Amino acid sequence: MKRSNFLVLFFIAYYIVVQPCNRNLSLESSNDKIARVITGIEVIQDPHDIQRLYTSLVQSAREEILLLLPTTSAFLREQKIGIVQSLQNAATRGVSVKVLTPTNEKIPPTMEAMFHNKDGNIEVRTIRHKSAIRGSHEARTKILVIDRKEYLVVELKDDSKETFVDAVRLAIYSTTQSTANSYITLFESLWEQSELYEQLEAHDKMQREFINIAAHELRTPIQPIIGMIDLLQAGFEKGSKESKITKEQLELIARNAIRLERLATSILEVARIESNSFSLNKERFDINEKIRNVIRDIKGLSSFGKKLKIRFEAGEPLFVEADKTRIFEVVSNLIGNAIKFTDEGTVTVKAEKQGGDVQVQVRDTGSGIDPEIMPKLFTKFATKSKQGTGLGLYISKKIIEAHGGRIWAQNNEDGRGATFSFTLPLLL
């Protein structure tokens, strides 16, 4: 972001409104300059007066403080004169505090603490722009808006100085509503831009993680397939007229080929969801019968050899109008996850009527859900498993929501395992 974004309103106010009457200011005392604020716009040239007014404004806030800091050094100077503590005190008494500050590799611990403030009244966001870390010879502007009624704009003289009074050149203070609104608009624009940038950065991070996971997932099944092909080719090269392939070798190739196919299918599903080409073929069926089919298929897999039981608490027929294939996919994913994270014990599945919905539960006695991943459990690429892309639950959530239902998860109260649940509208 260019420095002109921060200075444009400052120079408009300075050259159009303030400069014509600036020649008379030298005749007035510092106290007179501050006292003359009721007339509209005031230029303050004494750094000590600027500091006193700055502190007083922050302490007087009753509803909202908007503060744009031009540099990380500015934050350190604010801390020395008590501004940071005043902001925290304001937040404690219910004032909404929003601070915009440039990013810098060397973030002070106090600023870091404000970034992770848990009170909810202090929000700190960063601005990504090169001018924030350039040399101190460039002019920079600090903007403070109090209760959306009065503002203070401070121009820095030398950002390398350690004290507030040595760093500032002059300030403009005003209670003029129209100009205050201009600064509010500027601040909110930068605030929104910063939020969008943070979202983009988070998405970019997830994409990078997904590429790493997908690359690993693709390489894992490909390696044994290639290894088996090399083994078979070696048999031919030794002059054998035929190369025999055992049942185990064939199963290994088939198993890893299926794994590749599932990964490709998941990636295509995500692409369909995000391109709004996701469609449903609804039909009437008994959800209990569908669950029974899923469990039968899972038990029939050769990989199902763990010391655990799958218990299905079947009840009365519960009919829904849904895409049978998609619901099969969701139930398979939830039960499959339960099995993956449960070495031994029980996976319990049941469906029951809850008001006008059918609620399906998959409860396991495994390791439970990591608290770190719980808030983003159903988001794209969310996984802490060494195997899996983190797409299954994301796709399941989209499928259930497309049917007008909801899906959620929680760790069990007894500390053993987790329960995944989803609802679908009951067909009466």
C-alpha positions as a Python dict, from the first residue, in 0.01 Angstrom:
ca = {
    (1, 'M'): (0, 0, 0),
    (2, 'K'): (142, 344, -92),
    (3, 'R'): (212, 610, 166),
    (4, 'S'): (-18, 850, -17),
    (5, 'N'): (-314, 657, 120),
    (6, 'F'): (-220, 772, 467),
    (7, 'L'): (-120, 1129, 387),
    (8, 'V'): (-382, 1243, 138),
    (9, 'L'): (-635, 1361, 395),
    (10, 'F'): (-362, 1514, 608),
    (11, 'F'): (-240, 1738, 326),
    (12, 'I'): (-593, 1830, 220),
    (13, 'A'): (-666, 1954, 569),
    (14, 'Y'): (-327, 2117, 608),
    (15, 'Y'): (-299, 2309, 283),
    (16, 'I'): (-663, 2399, 225),
    (17, 'V'): (-795, 2465, 572),
    (18, 'V'): (-505, 2511, 810),
    (19, 'Q'): (-218, 2679, 627),
    (20, 'P'): (-400, 3011, 557),
    (21, 'C'): (-432, 3074, 929),
    (22, 'N'): (-107, 2909, 1035),
    (23, 'R'): (89, 3239, 1028),
    (24, 'N'): (-113, 3364, 1325),
    (25, 'L'): (-41, 3058, 1539),
    (26, 'S'): (311, 3163, 1630),
    (27, 'L'): (163, 3456, 1826),
    (28, 'E'): (-34, 3225, 2051),
    (29, 'S'): (82, 3024, 2350),
    (30, 'S'): (67, 2643, 2344),
    (31, 'N'): (-223, 2639, 2590),
    (32, 'D'): (-417, 2882, 2374),
    (33, 'K'): (-371, 2655, 2073),
    (34, 'I'): (-515, 2359, 2256),
    (35, 'A'): (-797, 2563, 2406),
    (36, 'R'): (-902, 2693, 2064),
    (37, 'V'): (-1033, 2349, 1953),
    (38, 'I'): (-1394, 2459, 1982),
    (39, 'T'): (-1349, 2667, 1670),
    (40, 'G'): (-1308, 2361, 1448),
    (41, 'I'): (-958, 2276, 1326),
    (42, 'E'): (-639, 2335, 1520),
    (43, 'V'): (-272, 2299, 1426),
    (44, 'I'): (-46, 2210, 1720),
    (45, 'Q'): (328, 2252, 1673),
    (46, 'D'): (461, 2195, 2025),
    (47, 'P'): (542, 1821, 2064),
    (48, 'H'): (472, 1835, 2440),
    (49, 'D'): (125, 1976, 2376),
    (50, 'I'): (66, 1705, 2115),
    (51, 'Q'): (161, 1436, 2365),
    (52, 'R'): (-67, 1579, 2637),
    (53, 'L'): (-362, 1609, 2400),
    (54, 'Y'): (-300, 1261, 2258),
    (55, 'T'): (-302, 1106, 2605),
    (56, 'S'): (-606, 1306, 2713),
    (57, 'L'): (-808, 1201, 2407),
    (58, 'V'): (-741, 832, 2456),
    (59, 'Q'): (-833, 855, 2824),
    (60, 'S'): (-1155, 1045, 2747),
    (61, 'A'): (-1295, 789, 2500),
    (62, 'R'): (-1634, 648, 2595),
    (63, 'E'): (-1738, 436, 2298),
    (64, 'E'): (-1470, 383, 2034),
    (65, 'I'): (-1103, 442, 1957),
    (66, 'L'): (-964, 409, 1604),
    (67, 'L'): (-585, 428, 1589),
    (68, 'L'): (-362, 396, 1284),
    (69, 'L'): (6, 359, 1372),
    (70, 'P'): (247, 423, 1083),
    (71, 'T'): (543, 220, 1215),
    (72, 'T'): (639, -37, 1476),
    (73, 'S'): (870, 225, 1629),
    (74, 'A'): (565, 445, 1682),
    (75, 'F'): (410, 166, 1889),
    (76, 'L'): (719, 152, 2112),
    (77, 'R'): (701, 527, 2171),
    (78, 'E'): (328, 502, 2253),
    (79, 'Q'): (414, 241, 2511),
    (80, 'K'): (667, 471, 2681),
    (81, 'I'): (416, 753, 2724),
    (82, 'G'): (143, 523, 2854),
    (83, 'I'): (-81, 511, 2547),
    (84, 'V'): (-80, 130, 2529),
    (85, 'Q'): (-187, 106, 2893),
    (86, 'S'): (-455, 369, 2832),
    (87, 'L'): (-588, 165, 2538),
    (88, 'Q'): (-605, -143, 2759),
    (89, 'N'): (-780, 55, 3033),
    (90, 'A'): (-1030, 187, 2779),
    (91, 'A'): (-1104, -167, 2662),
    (92, 'T'): (-1158, -274, 3023),
    (93, 'R'): (-1427, -11, 3067),
    (94, 'G'): (-1607, -126, 2752),
    (95, 'V'): (-1460, 101, 2485),
    (96, 'S'): (-1416, -63, 2144),
    (97, 'V'): (-1049, -27, 2045),
    (98, 'K'): (-927, -91, 1691),
    (99, 'V'): (-559, -55, 1603),
    (100, 'L'): (-403, -75, 1259),
    (101, 'T'): (-28, -123, 1250),
    (102, 'P'): (223, -220, 981),
    (103, 'T'): (374, -565, 986),
    (104, 'N'): (732, -597, 1092),
    (105, 'E'): (950, -899, 1158),
    (106, 'K'): (1040, -758, 1499),
    (107, 'I'): (704, -733, 1676),
    (108, 'P'): (736, -609, 2038),
    (109, 'P'): (601, -847, 2305),
    (110, 'T'): (342, -592, 2417),
    (111, 'M'): (209, -563, 2063),
    (112, 'E'): (207, -941, 2037),
    (113, 'A'): (-4, -952, 2354),
    (114, 'M'): (-250, -706, 2200),
    (115, 'F'): (-270, -925, 1890),
    (116, 'H'): (-384, -1215, 2108),
    (117, 'N'): (-611, -1012, 2335),
    (118, 'K'): (-893, -1229, 2467),
    (119, 'D'): (-1118, -955, 2609),
    (120, 'G'): (-1273, -891, 2271),
    (121, 'N'): (-1266, -510, 2303),
    (122, 'I'): (-919, -466, 2151),
    (123, 'E'): (-866, -567, 1790),
    (124, 'V'): (-530, -529, 1620),
    (125, 'R'): (-475, -583, 1250),
    (126, 'T'): (-172, -539, 1031),
    (127, 'I'): (-122, -341, 713),
    (128, 'R'): (107, -485, 450),
    (129, 'H'): (297, -203, 284),
    (130, 'K'): (663, -137, 214),
    (131, 'S'): (667, 221, 336),
    (132, 'A'): (607, 97, 690),
    (133, 'I'): (967, -23, 718),
    (134, 'R'): (1153, 235, 512),
    (135, 'G'): (1397, 492, 640),
    (136, 'S'): (1305, 755, 895),
    (137, 'H'): (1358, 1042, 650),
    (138, 'E'): (1013, 984, 502),
    (139, 'A'): (710, 1160, 651),
    (140, 'R'): (456, 936, 816),
    (141, 'T'): (113, 1003, 956),
    (142, 'K'): (-62, 874, 1268),
    (143, 'I'): (-441, 896, 1285),
    (144, 'L'): (-653, 885, 1603),
    (145, 'V'): (-1033, 908, 1596),
    (146, 'I'): (-1225, 925, 1925),
    (147, 'D'): (-1595, 833, 1951),
    (148, 'R'): (-1635, 918, 1581),
    (149, 'K'): (-1650, 1288, 1675),
    (150, 'E'): (-1294, 1418, 1711),
    (151, 'Y'): (-964, 1328, 1555),
    (152, 'L'): (-592, 1392, 1591),
    (153, 'V'): (-355, 1354, 1295),
    (154, 'V'): (16, 1352, 1384),
    (155, 'E'): (298, 1388, 1130),
    (156, 'L'): (625, 1222, 1226),
    (157, 'K'): (948, 1412, 1180),
    (158, 'D'): (1202, 1138, 1254),
    (159, 'D'): (1086, 783, 1316),
    (160, 'S'): (1430, 677, 1441),
    (161, 'K'): (1390, 885, 1758),
    (162, 'E'): (1309, 697, 2077),
    (163, 'T'): (1091, 959, 2245),
    (164, 'F'): (753, 1085, 2132),
    (165, 'V'): (841, 1456, 2148),
    (166, 'D'): (1157, 1409, 1940),
    (167, 'A'): (979, 1205, 1673),
    (168, 'V'): (676, 1426, 1596),
    (169, 'R'): (665, 1739, 1381),
    (170, 'L'): (314, 1877, 1420),
    (171, 'A'): (-47, 1768, 1459),
    (172, 'I'): (-394, 1862, 1343),
    (173, 'Y'): (-682, 1832, 1589),
    (174, 'S'): (-1046, 1889, 1506),
    (175, 'T'): (-1404, 1820, 1607),
    (176, 'T'): (-1533, 1893, 1257),
    (177, 'Q'): (-1769, 1605, 1179),
    (178, 'S'): (-1728, 1607, 802),
    (179, 'T'): (-1349, 1574, 821),
    (180, 'A'): (-1375, 1319, 1100),
    (181, 'N'): (-1602, 1113, 875),
    (182, 'S'): (-1334, 1121, 605),
    (183, 'Y'): (-1077, 974, 841),
    (184, 'I'): (-1327, 716, 963),
    (185, 'T'): (-1391, 610, 603),
    (186, 'L'): (-1018, 584, 538),
    (187, 'F'): (-964, 377, 853),
    (188, 'E'): (-1255, 142, 782),
    (189, 'S'): (-1135, 92, 425),
    (190, 'L'): (-788, -7, 546),
    (191, 'W'): (-944, -223, 819),
    (192, 'E'): (-1153, -415, 568),
    (193, 'Q'): (-858, -450, 333),
    (194, 'S'): (-648, -588, 617),
    (195, 'E'): (-920, -842, 703),
    (196, 'L'): (-941, -957, 342),
    (197, 'Y'): (-564, -990, 330),
    (198, 'E'): (-565, -1203, 646),
    (199, 'Q'): (-833, -1427, 499),
    (200, 'L'): (-636, -1459, 176),
    (201, 'E'): (-320, -1540, 370),
    (202, 'A'): (-501, -1807, 573),
    (203, 'H'): (-646, -1958, 256),
    (204, 'D'): (-304, -1953, 93),
    (205, 'K'): (-158, -2134, 393),
    (206, 'M'): (-427, -2403, 372),
    (207, 'Q'): (-362, -2442, 1),
    (208, 'R'): (10, -2492, 61),
    (209, 'E'): (-61, -2746, 332),
    (210, 'F'): (-303, -2927, 103),
    (211, 'I'): (-46, -2946, -177),
    (212, 'N'): (202, -3102, 66),
    (213, 'I'): (-58, -3349, 195),
    (214, 'A'): (-187, -3435, -153),
    (215, 'A'): (167, -3486, -282),
    (216, 'H'): (236, -3723, 7),
    (217, 'E'): (-94, -3905, -41),
    (218, 'L'): (-31, -3948, -412),
    (219, 'R'): (326, -4064, -365),
    (220, 'T'): (238, -4320, -94),
    (221, 'P'): (20, -4551, -311),
    (222, 'I'): (221, -4489, -626),
    (223, 'Q'): (545, -4615, -476),
    (224, 'P'): (428, -4977, -407),
    (225, 'I'): (260, -4993, -748),
    (226, 'I'): (582, -4888, -920),
    (227, 'G'): (780, -5125, -700),
    (228, 'M'): (558, -5418, -796),
    (229, 'I'): (582, -5329, -1166),
    (230, 'D'): (963, -5319, -1138),
    (231, 'L'): (956, -5661, -972),
    (232, 'L'): (743, -5808, -1251),
    (233, 'Q'): (958, -5647, -1520),
    (234, 'A'): (1269, -5792, -1359),
    (235, 'G'): (1118, -6139, -1400),
    (236, 'F'): (1073, -6086, -1772),
    (237, 'E'): (1424, -5948, -1814),
    (238, 'K'): (1573, -6262, -1663),
    (239, 'G'): (1444, -6457, -1960),
    (240, 'S'): (1136, -6610, -1801),
    (241, 'K'): (864, -6674, -2056),
    (242, 'E'): (605, -6569, -1805),
    (243, 'S'): (608, -6383, -1480),
    (244, 'K'): (367, -6504, -1218),
    (245, 'I'): (186, -6251, -1000),
    (246, 'T'): (63, -6365, -661),
    (247, 'K'): (-274, -6285, -507),
    (248, 'E'): (-104, -6067, -242),
    (249, 'Q'): (79, -5867, -509),
    (250, 'L'): (-240, -5815, -703),
    (251, 'E'): (-424, -5703, -387),
    (252, 'L'): (-145, -5457, -312),
    (253, 'I'): (-175, -5300, -658),
    (254, 'A'): (-555, -5294, -639),
    (255, 'R'): (-560, -5145, -288),
    (256, 'N'): (-327, -4860, -379),
    (257, 'A'): (-504, -4797, -708),
    (258, 'I'): (-832, -4762, -515),
    (259, 'R'): (-662, -4520, -280),
    (260, 'L'): (-552, -4306, -572),
    (261, 'E'): (-901, -4316, -718),
    (262, 'R'): (-1051, -4199, -389),
    (263, 'L'): (-808, -3910, -364),
    (264, 'A'): (-887, -3801, -721),
    (265, 'T'): (-1260, -3828, -647),
    (266, 'S'): (-1228, -3611, -335),
    (267, 'I'): (-1039, -3341, -523),
    (268, 'L'): (-1301, -3344, -799),
    (269, 'E'): (-1581, -3323, -540),
    (270, 'V'): (-1424, -3012, -387),
    (271, 'A'): (-1391, -2860, -735),
    (272, 'R'): (-1761, -2924, -802),
    (273, 'I'): (-1863, -2775, -469),
    (274, 'E'): (-1661, -2458, -521),
    (275, 'S'): (-1776, -2414, -880),
    (276, 'N'): (-2143, -2451, -775),
    (277, 'S'): (-2184, -2752, -1006),
    (278, 'F'): (-2270, -2977, -712),
    (279, 'S'): (-2603, -3155, -779),
    (280, 'L'): (-2829, -3393, -586),
    (281, 'N'): (-3044, -3680, -714),
    (282, 'K'): (-3300, -3717, -439),
    (283, 'E'): (-3513, -4024, -377),
    (284, 'R'): (-3710, -4173, -89),
    (285, 'F'): (-3531, -4435, 123),
    (286, 'D'): (-3492, -4570, 477),
    (287, 'I'): (-3183, -4420, 640),
    (288, 'N'): (-3147, -4722, 870),
    (289, 'E'): (-3123, -4955, 570),
    (290, 'K'): (-2855, -4733, 417),
    (291, 'I'): (-2651, -4737, 740),
    (292, 'R'): (-2682, -5115, 755),
    (293, 'N'): (-2542, -5140, 400),
    (294, 'V'): (-2246, -4916, 484),
    (295, 'I'): (-2155, -5123, 790),
    (296, 'R'): (-2182, -5447, 592),
    (297, 'D'): (-1949, -5313, 323),
    (298, 'I'): (-1693, -5191, 578),
    (299, 'K'): (-1690, -5523, 763),
    (300, 'G'): (-1634, -5699, 431),
    (301, 'L'): (-1309, -5513, 365),
    (302, 'S'): (-992, -5713, 419),
    (303, 'S'): (-842, -5411, 599),
    (304, 'F'): (-1104, -5438, 874),
    (305, 'G'): (-907, -5650, 1117),
    (306, 'K'): (-887, -5430, 1423),
    (307, 'K'): (-990, -5538, 1770),
    (308, 'L'): (-1307, -5336, 1769),
    (309, 'K'): (-1677, -5386, 1721),
    (310, 'I'): (-1921, -5192, 1507),
    (311, 'R'): (-2257, -5183, 1679),
    (312, 'F'): (-2564, -5063, 1497),
    (313, 'E'): (-2858, -4967, 1718),
    (314, 'A'): (-3128, -5014, 1456),
    (315, 'G'): (-3469, -4872, 1524),
    (316, 'E'): (-3788, -4823, 1331),
    (317, 'P'): (-3766, -4731, 961),
    (318, 'L'): (-3690, -4360, 915),
    (319, 'F'): (-3754, -4231, 565),
    (320, 'V'): (-3579, -3933, 410),
    (321, 'E'): (-3576, -3780, 64),
    (322, 'A'): (-3211, -3742, -23),
    (323, 'D'): (-2934, -3836, -259),
    (324, 'K'): (-2872, -4198, -162),
    (325, 'T'): (-2518, -4208, -299),
    (326, 'R'): (-2418, -3885, -124),
    (327, 'I'): (-2560, -3994, 212),
    (328, 'F'): (-2383, -4329, 173),
    (329, 'E'): (-2063, -4128, 124),
    (330, 'V'): (-2121, -3925, 442),
    (331, 'V'): (-2200, -4226, 659),
    (332, 'S'): (-1902, -4417, 516),
    (333, 'N'): (-1672, -4124, 589),
    (334, 'L'): (-1788, -4085, 949),
    (335, 'I'): (-1767, -4455, 1028),
    (336, 'G'): (-1434, -4483, 846),
    (337, 'N'): (-1291, -4196, 1051),
    (338, 'A'): (-1418, -4354, 1373),
    (339, 'I'): (-1245, -4682, 1283),
    (340, 'K'): (-922, -4504, 1185),
    (341, 'F'): (-891, -4334, 1522),
    (342, 'T'): (-1008, -4630, 1734),
    (343, 'D'): (-753, -4910, 1773),
    (344, 'E'): (-983, -5115, 1992),
    (345, 'G'): (-1321, -5070, 2152),
    (346, 'T'): (-1657, -4996, 1995),
    (347, 'V'): (-1799, -4779, 1718),
    (348, 'T'): (-2170, -4727, 1779),
    (349, 'V'): (-2404, -4604, 1506),
    (350, 'K'): (-2767, -4511, 1550),
    (351, 'A'): (-3041, -4307, 1385),
    (352, 'E'): (-3338, -4164, 1569),
    (353, 'K'): (-3618, -3916, 1523),
    (354, 'Q'): (-3556, -3567, 1664),
    (355, 'G'): (-3855, -3344, 1607),
    (356, 'G'): (-3896, -3307, 1232),
    (357, 'D'): (-3549, -3445, 1161),
    (358, 'V'): (-3359, -3770, 1152),
    (359, 'Q'): (-3042, -3753, 1360),
    (360, 'V'): (-2759, -3996, 1285),
    (361, 'Q'): (-2482, -4045, 1541),
    (362, 'V'): (-2145, -4219, 1507),
    (363, 'R'): (-1980, -4261, 1845),
    (364, 'D'): (-1636, -4414, 1901),
    (365, 'T'): (-1408, -4494, 2196),
    (366, 'G'): (-1088, -4379, 2026),
    (367, 'S'): (-844, -4095, 2077),
    (368, 'G'): (-1098, -3814, 2040),
    (369, 'I'): (-1060, -3487, 1852),
    (370, 'D'): (-749, -3276, 1900),
    (371, 'P'): (-857, -2942, 2062),
    (372, 'E'): (-627, -2758, 1819),
    (373, 'I'): (-819, -2882, 1516),
    (374, 'M'): (-1171, -2877, 1666),
    (375, 'P'): (-1260, -2519, 1556),
    (376, 'K'): (-1171, -2593, 1192),
    (377, 'L'): (-1273, -2959, 1186),
    (378, 'F'): (-1514, -2925, 893),
    (379, 'T'): (-1306, -2680, 693),
    (380, 'K'): (-1110, -2769, 384),
    (381, 'F'): (-770, -2937, 431),
    (382, 'A'): (-814, -2967, 809),
    (383, 'T'): (-620, -3271, 928),
    (384, 'K'): (-358, -3376, 1179),
    (385, 'S'): (-351, -3735, 1064),
    (386, 'K'): (-49, -3876, 887),
    (387, 'Q'): (-294, -4022, 638),
    (388, 'G'): (-576, -3832, 478),
    (389, 'T'): (-622, -3504, 297),
    (390, 'G'): (-869, -3347, 538),
    (391, 'L'): (-1131, -3325, 263),
    (392, 'G'): (-1374, -3591, 382),
    (393, 'L'): (-1542, -3392, 659),
    (394, 'Y'): (-1547, -3077, 445),
    (395, 'I'): (-1729, -3265, 167),
    (396, 'S'): (-1962, -3432, 419),
    (397, 'K'): (-2057, -3093, 563),
    (398, 'K'): (-2138, -2955, 219),
    (399, 'I'): (-2349, -3262, 133),
    (400, 'I'): (-2552, -3243, 455),
    (401, 'E'): (-2604, -2866, 427),
    (402, 'A'): (-2717, -2909, 66),
    (403, 'H'): (-2993, -3136, 202),
    (404, 'G'): (-3104, -2875, 455),
    (405, 'G'): (-2939, -3052, 749),
    (406, 'R'): (-2646, -2979, 976),
    (407, 'I'): (-2340, -3169, 1098),
    (408, 'W'): (-2128, -3132, 1412),
    (409, 'A'): (-1885, -3314, 1639),
    (410, 'Q'): (-1781, -3323, 2001),
    (411, 'N'): (-1555, -3517, 2231),
    (412, 'N'): (-1737, -3757, 2460),
    (413, 'E'): (-1797, -3649, 2819),
    (414, 'D'): (-1631, -3961, 2960),
    (415, 'G'): (-1306, -3863, 2786),
    (416, 'R'): (-1307, -4163, 2553),
    (417, 'G'): (-1347, -4089, 2185),
    (418, 'A'): (-1579, -3855, 1997),
    (419, 'T'): (-1930, -3841, 1853),
    (420, 'F'): (-2015, -3712, 1505),
    (421, 'S'): (-2378, -3627, 1434),
    (422, 'F'): (-2580, -3501, 1142),
    (423, 'T'): (-2946, -3434, 1072),
    (424, 'L'): (-3168, -3466, 765),
    (425, 'P'): (-3530, -3354, 727),
    (426, 'L'): (-3763, -3644, 809),
    (427, 'L'): (-3999, -3747, 530),
    (428, 'L'): (-4344, -3774, 687),
}
